[in-house]
Short mmCIF file of C-alpha atoms in Angstrom, two decimals:
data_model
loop_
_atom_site.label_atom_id
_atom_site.label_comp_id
_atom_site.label_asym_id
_atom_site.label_seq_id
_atom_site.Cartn_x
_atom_site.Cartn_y
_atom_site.Cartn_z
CA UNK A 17 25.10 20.55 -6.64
CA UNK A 18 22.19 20.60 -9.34
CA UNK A 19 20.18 23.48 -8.87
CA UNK A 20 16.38 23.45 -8.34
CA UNK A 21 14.85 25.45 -11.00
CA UNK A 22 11.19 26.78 -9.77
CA UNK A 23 9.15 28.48 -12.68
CA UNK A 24 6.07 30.36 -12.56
CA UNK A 25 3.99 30.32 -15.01
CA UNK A 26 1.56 33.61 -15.93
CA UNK A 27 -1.13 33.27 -18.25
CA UNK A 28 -0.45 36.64 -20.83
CA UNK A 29 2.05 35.39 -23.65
CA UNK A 30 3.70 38.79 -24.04
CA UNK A 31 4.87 38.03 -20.38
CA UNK A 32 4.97 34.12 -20.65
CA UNK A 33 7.79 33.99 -22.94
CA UNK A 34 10.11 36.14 -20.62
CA UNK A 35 9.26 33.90 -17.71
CA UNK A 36 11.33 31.20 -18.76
CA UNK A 37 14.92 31.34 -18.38
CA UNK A 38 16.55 31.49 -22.05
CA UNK A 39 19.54 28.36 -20.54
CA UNK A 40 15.44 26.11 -19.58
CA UNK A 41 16.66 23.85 -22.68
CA UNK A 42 20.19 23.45 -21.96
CA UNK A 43 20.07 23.47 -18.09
CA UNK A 44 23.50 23.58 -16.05
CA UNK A 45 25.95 20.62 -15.41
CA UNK A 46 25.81 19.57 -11.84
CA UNK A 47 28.55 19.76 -9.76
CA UNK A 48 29.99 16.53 -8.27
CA UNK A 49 31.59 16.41 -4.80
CA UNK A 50 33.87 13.59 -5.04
CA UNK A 51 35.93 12.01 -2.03
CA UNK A 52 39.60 12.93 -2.59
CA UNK A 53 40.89 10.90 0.67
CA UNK A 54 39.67 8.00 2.82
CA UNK A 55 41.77 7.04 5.97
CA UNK A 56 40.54 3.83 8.25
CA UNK A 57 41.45 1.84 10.75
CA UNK A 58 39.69 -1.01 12.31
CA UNK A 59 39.73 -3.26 15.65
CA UNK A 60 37.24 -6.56 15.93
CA UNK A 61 34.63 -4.03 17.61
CA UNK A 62 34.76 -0.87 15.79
CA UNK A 63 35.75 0.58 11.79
CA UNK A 64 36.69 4.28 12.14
CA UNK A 65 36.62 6.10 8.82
CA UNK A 66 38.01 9.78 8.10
CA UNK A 67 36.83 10.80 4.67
CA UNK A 68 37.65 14.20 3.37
CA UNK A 69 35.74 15.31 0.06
CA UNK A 70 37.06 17.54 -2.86
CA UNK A 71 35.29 20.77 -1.88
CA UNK A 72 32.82 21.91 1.34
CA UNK A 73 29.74 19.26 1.22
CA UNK A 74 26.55 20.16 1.86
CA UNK A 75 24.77 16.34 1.45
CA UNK A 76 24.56 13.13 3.43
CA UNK A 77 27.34 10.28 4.21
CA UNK A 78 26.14 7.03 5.32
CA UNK A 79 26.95 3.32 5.06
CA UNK A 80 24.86 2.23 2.64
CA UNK A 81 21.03 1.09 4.06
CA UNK A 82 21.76 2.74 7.31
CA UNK A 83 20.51 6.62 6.23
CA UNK A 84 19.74 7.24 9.84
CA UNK A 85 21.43 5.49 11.90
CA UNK A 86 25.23 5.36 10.81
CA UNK A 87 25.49 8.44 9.39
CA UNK A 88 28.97 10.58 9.32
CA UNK A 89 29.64 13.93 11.26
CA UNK A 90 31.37 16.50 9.24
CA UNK A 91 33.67 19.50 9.79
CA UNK A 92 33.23 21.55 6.92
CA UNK A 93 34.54 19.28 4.18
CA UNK A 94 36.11 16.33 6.42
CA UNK A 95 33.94 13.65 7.66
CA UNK A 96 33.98 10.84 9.56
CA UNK A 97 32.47 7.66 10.67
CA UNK A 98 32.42 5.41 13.71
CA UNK A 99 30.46 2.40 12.90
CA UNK A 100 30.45 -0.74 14.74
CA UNK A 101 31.63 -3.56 12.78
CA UNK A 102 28.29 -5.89 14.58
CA UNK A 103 25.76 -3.62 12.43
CA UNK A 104 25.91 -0.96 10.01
CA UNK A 105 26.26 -3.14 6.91
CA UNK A 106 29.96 -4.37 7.72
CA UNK A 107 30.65 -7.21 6.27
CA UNK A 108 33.87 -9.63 7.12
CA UNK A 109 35.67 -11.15 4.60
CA UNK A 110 39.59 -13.18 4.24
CA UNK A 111 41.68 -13.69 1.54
CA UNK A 112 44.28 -16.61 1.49
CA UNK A 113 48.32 -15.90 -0.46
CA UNK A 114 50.68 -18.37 0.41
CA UNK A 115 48.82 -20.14 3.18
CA UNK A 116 48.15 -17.10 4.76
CA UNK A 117 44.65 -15.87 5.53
CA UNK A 118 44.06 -12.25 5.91
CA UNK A 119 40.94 -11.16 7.34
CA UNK A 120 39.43 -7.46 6.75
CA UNK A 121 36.35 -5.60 7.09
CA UNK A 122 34.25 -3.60 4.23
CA UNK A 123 32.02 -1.15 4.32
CA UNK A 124 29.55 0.30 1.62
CA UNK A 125 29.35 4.13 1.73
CA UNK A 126 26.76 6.16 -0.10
CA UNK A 127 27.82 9.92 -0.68
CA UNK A 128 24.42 11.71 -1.37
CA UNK A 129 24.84 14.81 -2.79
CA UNK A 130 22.01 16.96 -1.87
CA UNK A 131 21.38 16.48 2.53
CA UNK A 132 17.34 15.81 1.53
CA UNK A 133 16.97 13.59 -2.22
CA UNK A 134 18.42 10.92 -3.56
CA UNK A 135 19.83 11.79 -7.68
CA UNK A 136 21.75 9.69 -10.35
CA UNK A 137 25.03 12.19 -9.25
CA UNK A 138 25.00 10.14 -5.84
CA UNK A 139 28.22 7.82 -5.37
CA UNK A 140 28.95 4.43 -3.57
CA UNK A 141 32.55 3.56 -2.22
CA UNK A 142 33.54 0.44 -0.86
CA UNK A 143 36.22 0.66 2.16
CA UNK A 144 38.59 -1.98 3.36
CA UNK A 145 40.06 -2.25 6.64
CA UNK A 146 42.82 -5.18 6.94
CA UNK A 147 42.68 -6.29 10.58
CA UNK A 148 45.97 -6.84 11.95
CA UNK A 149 46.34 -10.12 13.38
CA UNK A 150 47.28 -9.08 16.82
CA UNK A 151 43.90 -7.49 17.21
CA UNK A 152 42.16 -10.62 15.52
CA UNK A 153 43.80 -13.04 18.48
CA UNK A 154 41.48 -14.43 21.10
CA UNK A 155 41.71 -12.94 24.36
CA UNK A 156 40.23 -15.23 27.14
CA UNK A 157 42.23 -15.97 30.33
CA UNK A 158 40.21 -19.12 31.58
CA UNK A 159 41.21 -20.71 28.17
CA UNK A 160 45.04 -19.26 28.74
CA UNK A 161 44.71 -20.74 32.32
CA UNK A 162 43.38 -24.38 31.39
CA UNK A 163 46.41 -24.72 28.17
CA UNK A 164 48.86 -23.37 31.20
CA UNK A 165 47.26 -26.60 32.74
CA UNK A 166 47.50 -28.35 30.09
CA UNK A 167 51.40 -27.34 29.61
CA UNK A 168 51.82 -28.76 33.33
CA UNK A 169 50.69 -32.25 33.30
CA UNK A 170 52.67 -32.28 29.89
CA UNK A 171 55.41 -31.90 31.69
CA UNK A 172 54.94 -34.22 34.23
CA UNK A 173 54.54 -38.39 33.69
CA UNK A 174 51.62 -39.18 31.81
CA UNK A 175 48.37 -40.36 34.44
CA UNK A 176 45.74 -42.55 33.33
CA UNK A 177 43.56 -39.36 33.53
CA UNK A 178 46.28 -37.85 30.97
CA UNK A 179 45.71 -40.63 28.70
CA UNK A 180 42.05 -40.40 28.65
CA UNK A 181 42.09 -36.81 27.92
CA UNK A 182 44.30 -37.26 25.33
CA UNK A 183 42.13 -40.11 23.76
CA UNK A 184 39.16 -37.40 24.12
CA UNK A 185 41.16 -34.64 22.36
CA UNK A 186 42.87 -37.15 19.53
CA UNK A 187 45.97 -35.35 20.36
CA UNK A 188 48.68 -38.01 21.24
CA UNK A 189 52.30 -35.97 21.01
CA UNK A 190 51.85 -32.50 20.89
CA UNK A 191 52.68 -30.32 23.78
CA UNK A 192 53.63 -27.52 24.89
CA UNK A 193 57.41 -27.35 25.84
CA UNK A 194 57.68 -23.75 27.77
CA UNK A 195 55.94 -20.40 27.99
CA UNK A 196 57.38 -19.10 24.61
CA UNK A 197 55.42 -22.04 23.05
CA UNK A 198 52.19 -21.02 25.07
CA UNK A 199 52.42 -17.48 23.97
CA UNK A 200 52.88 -17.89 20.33
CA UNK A 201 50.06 -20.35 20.58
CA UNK A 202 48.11 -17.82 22.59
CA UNK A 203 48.69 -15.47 20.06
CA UNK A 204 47.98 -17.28 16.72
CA UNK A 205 43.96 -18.17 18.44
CA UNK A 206 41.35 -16.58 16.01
CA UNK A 207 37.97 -17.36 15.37
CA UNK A 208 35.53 -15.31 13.03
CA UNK A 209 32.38 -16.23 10.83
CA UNK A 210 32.01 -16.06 7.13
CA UNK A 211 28.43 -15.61 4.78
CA UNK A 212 29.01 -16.93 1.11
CA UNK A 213 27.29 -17.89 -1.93
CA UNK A 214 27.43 -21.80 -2.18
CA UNK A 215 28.69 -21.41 -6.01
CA UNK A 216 31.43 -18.61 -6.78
CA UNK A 217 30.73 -15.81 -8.34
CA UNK A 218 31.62 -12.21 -8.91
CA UNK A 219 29.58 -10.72 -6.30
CA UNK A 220 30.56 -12.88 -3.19
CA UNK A 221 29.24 -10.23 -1.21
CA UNK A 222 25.61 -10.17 -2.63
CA UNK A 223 22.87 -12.95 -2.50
CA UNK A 224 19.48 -13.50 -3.67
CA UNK A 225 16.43 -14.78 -1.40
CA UNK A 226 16.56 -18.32 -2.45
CA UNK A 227 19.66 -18.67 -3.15
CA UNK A 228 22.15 -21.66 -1.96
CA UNK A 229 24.68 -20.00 1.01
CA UNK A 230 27.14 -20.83 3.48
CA UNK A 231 27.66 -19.67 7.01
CA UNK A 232 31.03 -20.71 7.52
CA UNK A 233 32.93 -20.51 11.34
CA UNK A 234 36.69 -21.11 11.17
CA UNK A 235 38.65 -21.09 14.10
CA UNK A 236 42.23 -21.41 15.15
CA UNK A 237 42.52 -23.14 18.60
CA UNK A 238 45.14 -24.20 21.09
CA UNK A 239 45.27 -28.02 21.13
CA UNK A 240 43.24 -29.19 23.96
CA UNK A 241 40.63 -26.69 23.53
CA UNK A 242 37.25 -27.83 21.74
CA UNK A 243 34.83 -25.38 20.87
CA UNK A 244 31.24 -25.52 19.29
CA UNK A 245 28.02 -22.49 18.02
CA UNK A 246 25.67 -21.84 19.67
CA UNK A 247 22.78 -19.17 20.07
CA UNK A 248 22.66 -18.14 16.54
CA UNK A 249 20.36 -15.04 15.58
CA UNK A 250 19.63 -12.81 12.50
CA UNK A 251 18.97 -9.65 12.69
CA UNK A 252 18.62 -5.84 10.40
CA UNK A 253 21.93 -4.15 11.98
CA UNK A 254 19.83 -2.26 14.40
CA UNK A 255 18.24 -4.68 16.69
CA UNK A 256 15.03 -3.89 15.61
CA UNK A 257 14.06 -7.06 13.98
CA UNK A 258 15.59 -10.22 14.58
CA UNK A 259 15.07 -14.04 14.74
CA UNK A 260 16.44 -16.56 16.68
CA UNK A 261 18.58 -19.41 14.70
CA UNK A 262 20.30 -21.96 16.99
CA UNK A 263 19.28 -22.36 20.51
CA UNK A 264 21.59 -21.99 23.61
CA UNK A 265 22.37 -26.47 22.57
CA UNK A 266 23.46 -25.39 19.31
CA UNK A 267 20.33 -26.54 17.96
CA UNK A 268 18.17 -25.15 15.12
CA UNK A 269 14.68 -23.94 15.78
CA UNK A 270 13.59 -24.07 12.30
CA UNK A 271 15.78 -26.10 10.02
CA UNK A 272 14.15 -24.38 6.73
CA UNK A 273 15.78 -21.46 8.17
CA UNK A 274 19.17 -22.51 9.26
CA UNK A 275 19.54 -26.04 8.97
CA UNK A 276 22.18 -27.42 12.22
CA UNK A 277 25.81 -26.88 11.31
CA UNK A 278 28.40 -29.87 10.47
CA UNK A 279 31.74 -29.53 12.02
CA UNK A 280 34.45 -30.31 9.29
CA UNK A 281 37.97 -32.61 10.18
CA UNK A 282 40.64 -30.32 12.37
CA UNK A 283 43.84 -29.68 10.48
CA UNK A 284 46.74 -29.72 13.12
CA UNK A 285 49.06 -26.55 12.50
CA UNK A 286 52.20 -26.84 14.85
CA UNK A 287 50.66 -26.48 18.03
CA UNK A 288 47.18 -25.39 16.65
CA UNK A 289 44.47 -27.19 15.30
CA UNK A 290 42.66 -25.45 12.49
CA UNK A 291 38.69 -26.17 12.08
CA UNK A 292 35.50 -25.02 10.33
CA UNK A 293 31.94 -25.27 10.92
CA UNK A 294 29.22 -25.41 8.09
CA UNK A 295 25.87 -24.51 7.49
CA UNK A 296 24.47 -24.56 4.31
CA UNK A 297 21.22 -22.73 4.38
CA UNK A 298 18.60 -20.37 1.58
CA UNK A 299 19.17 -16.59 1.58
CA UNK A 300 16.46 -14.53 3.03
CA UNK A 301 16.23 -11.38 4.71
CA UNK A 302 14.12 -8.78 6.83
CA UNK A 303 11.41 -6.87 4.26
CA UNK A 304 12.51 -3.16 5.26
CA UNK A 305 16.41 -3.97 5.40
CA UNK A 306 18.44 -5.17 2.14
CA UNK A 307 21.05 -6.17 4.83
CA UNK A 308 21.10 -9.55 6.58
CA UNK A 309 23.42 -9.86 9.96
CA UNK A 310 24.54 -12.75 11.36
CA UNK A 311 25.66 -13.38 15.29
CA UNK A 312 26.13 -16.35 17.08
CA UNK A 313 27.75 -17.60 20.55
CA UNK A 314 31.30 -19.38 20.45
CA UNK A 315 31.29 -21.37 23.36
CA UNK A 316 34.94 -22.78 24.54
CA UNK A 317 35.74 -26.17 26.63
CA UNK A 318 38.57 -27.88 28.03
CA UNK A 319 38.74 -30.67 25.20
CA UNK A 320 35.88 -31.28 23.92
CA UNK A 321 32.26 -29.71 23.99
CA UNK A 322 29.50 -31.74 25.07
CA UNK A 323 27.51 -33.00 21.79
CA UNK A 324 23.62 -32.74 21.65
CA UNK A 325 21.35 -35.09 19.48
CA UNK A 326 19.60 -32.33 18.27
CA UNK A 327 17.20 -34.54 16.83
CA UNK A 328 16.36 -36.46 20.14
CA UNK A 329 14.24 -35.11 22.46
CA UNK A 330 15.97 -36.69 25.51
CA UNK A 331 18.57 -34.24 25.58
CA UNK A 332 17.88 -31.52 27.91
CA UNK A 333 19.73 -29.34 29.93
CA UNK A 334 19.63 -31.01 33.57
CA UNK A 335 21.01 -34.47 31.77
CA UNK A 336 23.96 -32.35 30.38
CA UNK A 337 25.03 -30.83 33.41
CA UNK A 338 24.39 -33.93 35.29
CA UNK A 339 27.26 -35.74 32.40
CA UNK A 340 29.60 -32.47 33.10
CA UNK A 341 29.34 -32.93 37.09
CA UNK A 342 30.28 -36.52 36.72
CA UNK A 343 33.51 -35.84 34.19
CA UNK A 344 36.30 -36.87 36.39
CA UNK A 345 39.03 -35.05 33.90
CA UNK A 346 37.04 -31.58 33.08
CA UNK A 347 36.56 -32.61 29.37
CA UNK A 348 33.71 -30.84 28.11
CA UNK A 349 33.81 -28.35 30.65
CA UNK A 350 32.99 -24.73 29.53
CA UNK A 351 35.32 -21.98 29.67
CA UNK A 352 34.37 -18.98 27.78
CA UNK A 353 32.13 -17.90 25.34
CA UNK A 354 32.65 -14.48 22.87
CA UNK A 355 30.49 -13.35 19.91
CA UNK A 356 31.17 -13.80 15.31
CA UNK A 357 29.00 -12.09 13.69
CA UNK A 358 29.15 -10.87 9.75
CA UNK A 359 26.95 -9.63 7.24
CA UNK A 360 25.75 -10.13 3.77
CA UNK A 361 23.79 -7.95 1.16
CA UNK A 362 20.63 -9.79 0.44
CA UNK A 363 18.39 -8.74 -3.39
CA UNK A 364 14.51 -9.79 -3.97
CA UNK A 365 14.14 -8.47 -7.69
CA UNK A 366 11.76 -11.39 -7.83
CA UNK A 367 9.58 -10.59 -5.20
CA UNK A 368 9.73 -7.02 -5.23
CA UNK A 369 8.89 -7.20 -9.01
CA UNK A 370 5.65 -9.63 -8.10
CA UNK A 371 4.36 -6.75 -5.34
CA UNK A 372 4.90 -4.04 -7.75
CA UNK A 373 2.63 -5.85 -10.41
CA UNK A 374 0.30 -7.04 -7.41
CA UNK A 375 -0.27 -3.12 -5.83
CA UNK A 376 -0.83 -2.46 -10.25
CA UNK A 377 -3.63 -5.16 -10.49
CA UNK A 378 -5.52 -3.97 -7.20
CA UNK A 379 -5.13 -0.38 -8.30
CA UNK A 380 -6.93 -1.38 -11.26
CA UNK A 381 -9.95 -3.45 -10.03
CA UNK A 382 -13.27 -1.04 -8.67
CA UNK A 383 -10.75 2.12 -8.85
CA UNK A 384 -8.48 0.34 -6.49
CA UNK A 385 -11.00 -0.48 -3.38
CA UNK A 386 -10.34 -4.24 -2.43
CA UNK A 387 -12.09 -7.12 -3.31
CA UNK A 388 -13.71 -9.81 -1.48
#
């Protein structure tokens, strides 16, 4: 811990020169607490971390833009943290070996050394959770109730209602033989959202307003089961500022903002279908928050959502309720809905640069008073 050195000055120079301390020009070397273990563990709701540090701390632990509000508790020198992975900076991010995609959570933690300033002795760490894929699994018992259903008529000769949902779905052999099937299917079901920069780069995590991204949704569905985004919002991590995206259609409100995603070709995996969903959209963020979060609505269906011309204005919600009502095989009809949310760090050197020499010029025009 750097010491704060307070001098007082006193006007006689016999005195003067035995004020100062005789180390003033070669002041001590600060002490820095450094973490010595991190322990996490991580669910899709909440990323527990148990840091302990090298020696008693006496300073502040927090992911990183959240000061306040996800801060750590300590026990002398063990800490720990309870964030949830919604807010607080966590970001979500997967890795693919061997055509297997791991997905894990990060979060940024800033150790500051002294409880009330910020110095150059302060540290970042970045912690990674790997979510087990158990835990990542969707857990919805109308959709395990309507692939039971499914598994049924499968069994049973195909009806002409059969064969239209089938057309529907564009899934002409696959079925599911007997419960083992169902529950390995039921198991491998994952859906979770991604933020990227449209162009690789070093920092995947980090974006510039401006700058070319991707909000990415990939999912990993039962056959039979269609699914589509909707109610899309940004927000700081806290709730206190936010902006709605897509409406409760799926529909953007402001395509400048986030323009209305494109749903990419399934890829059948045994008795899954893979699929993402795209959005390419420009970076921007909240002015008080370097942090960007991203939530929106995955809606499920028996085969395939309903579709919305989002650029028609005939398409409202008493015509699409009136078109479920009159399904005679359930296609489109709505099962569940859960949240995906992520987050992404988001940089305005550019316009932080531009205010700094903007406050400079008013400050020096009439003594800084405006002008009109």
């Amino acid at each position: 811990m750097e010491e704060l050195l307070i001098i007082t000055t006193i006007v006689a120079s016999s005195v003067a020169h035995a004020a100062f301390a005789p180390n003033l020009y070669h002041p001590k070397v600060s002490i820095v607490n450094k973490i010595v273990d991190v322990n996490a563990s991580c669910d899709l709701k909440h990323f527990n971390i148990t840091i302990l540090m090298e020696q008693p701390f006496k300073g502040l632990l927090f992911a990183k833009d959240f000061s306040h509000e996800c801060h750590a508790t300590e026990t002398n020198n063990s800490f720990s943290l309870h964030l949830p992975t919604s807010g607080c900076g966590i970001r979500l991010s997967s890795k693919t070996n061997d055509e297997h995609e791991s997905v894990y959570y990060m979060a940024t933690l800033v150790v500051q050394q002294d409880r009330y300033l910020q110095q150059a002795t302060d540290l970042e760490y970045t912690v990674k959770c790997l979510l087990q894929e158990n835990l990542m699994s969707v857990k919805s018992k109308p959709m395990m109730d309507a692939v039971k259903k499914l598994m049924g008529q499968k069994k049973t000769t195909r009806t002409g209602r059969m064969k239209n949902l089938a057309e529907k779905s564009k899934e002409s052999t696959t079925s599911f033989e007997n419960e083992n099937d169902l529950i390995e299917a039921l198991s491998a079901t994952k859906a979770w959202m991604e933020i990227i920069p449209e162009e690789d780069n070093d920092h995947p995590g980090i974006l510039q307003v401006g700058e070319p991204a991707l909000l990415i949704i990939k999912s990993t569905l039962p056959v039979g089961i269609g699914w589509k985004i909707i109610d899309c919002v940004a927000h700081d991590g806290l709730g206190d500022s936010s902006q709605k995206l897509l409406d409760q259609h799926g529909c953007p409100l402001d395509e400048l903002l986030l323009p209305e995603p494109l749903m990419g070709p399934p890829k059948s995996i045994a008795l899954m279908r893979h699929q993402e969903l795209i959005s390419k959209f420009a970076a921007f963020k909240f002015p008080d928050r370097d942090r960007l979060h991203l939530s929106c609505g995955l809606q499920l269906c028996r085969g395939s959502c309903e579709t919305v011309d989002c650029k028609s204005s005939l398409a409202n919600e008493s015509e699409m309720r009136l078109a479920r009502e009159l399904s005679q095989d359930g296609d489109g009809e709505i099962l569940d809905r859960f949240e995906v949310f992520n987050s992404v760090e988001v940089i305005a050197p550019s316009i932080e640069l531009e205010e700094f020499r903007n406050d400079n010029n008013r400050n020096n025009v009439d003594g800084g008073r405006p002008t009109y």
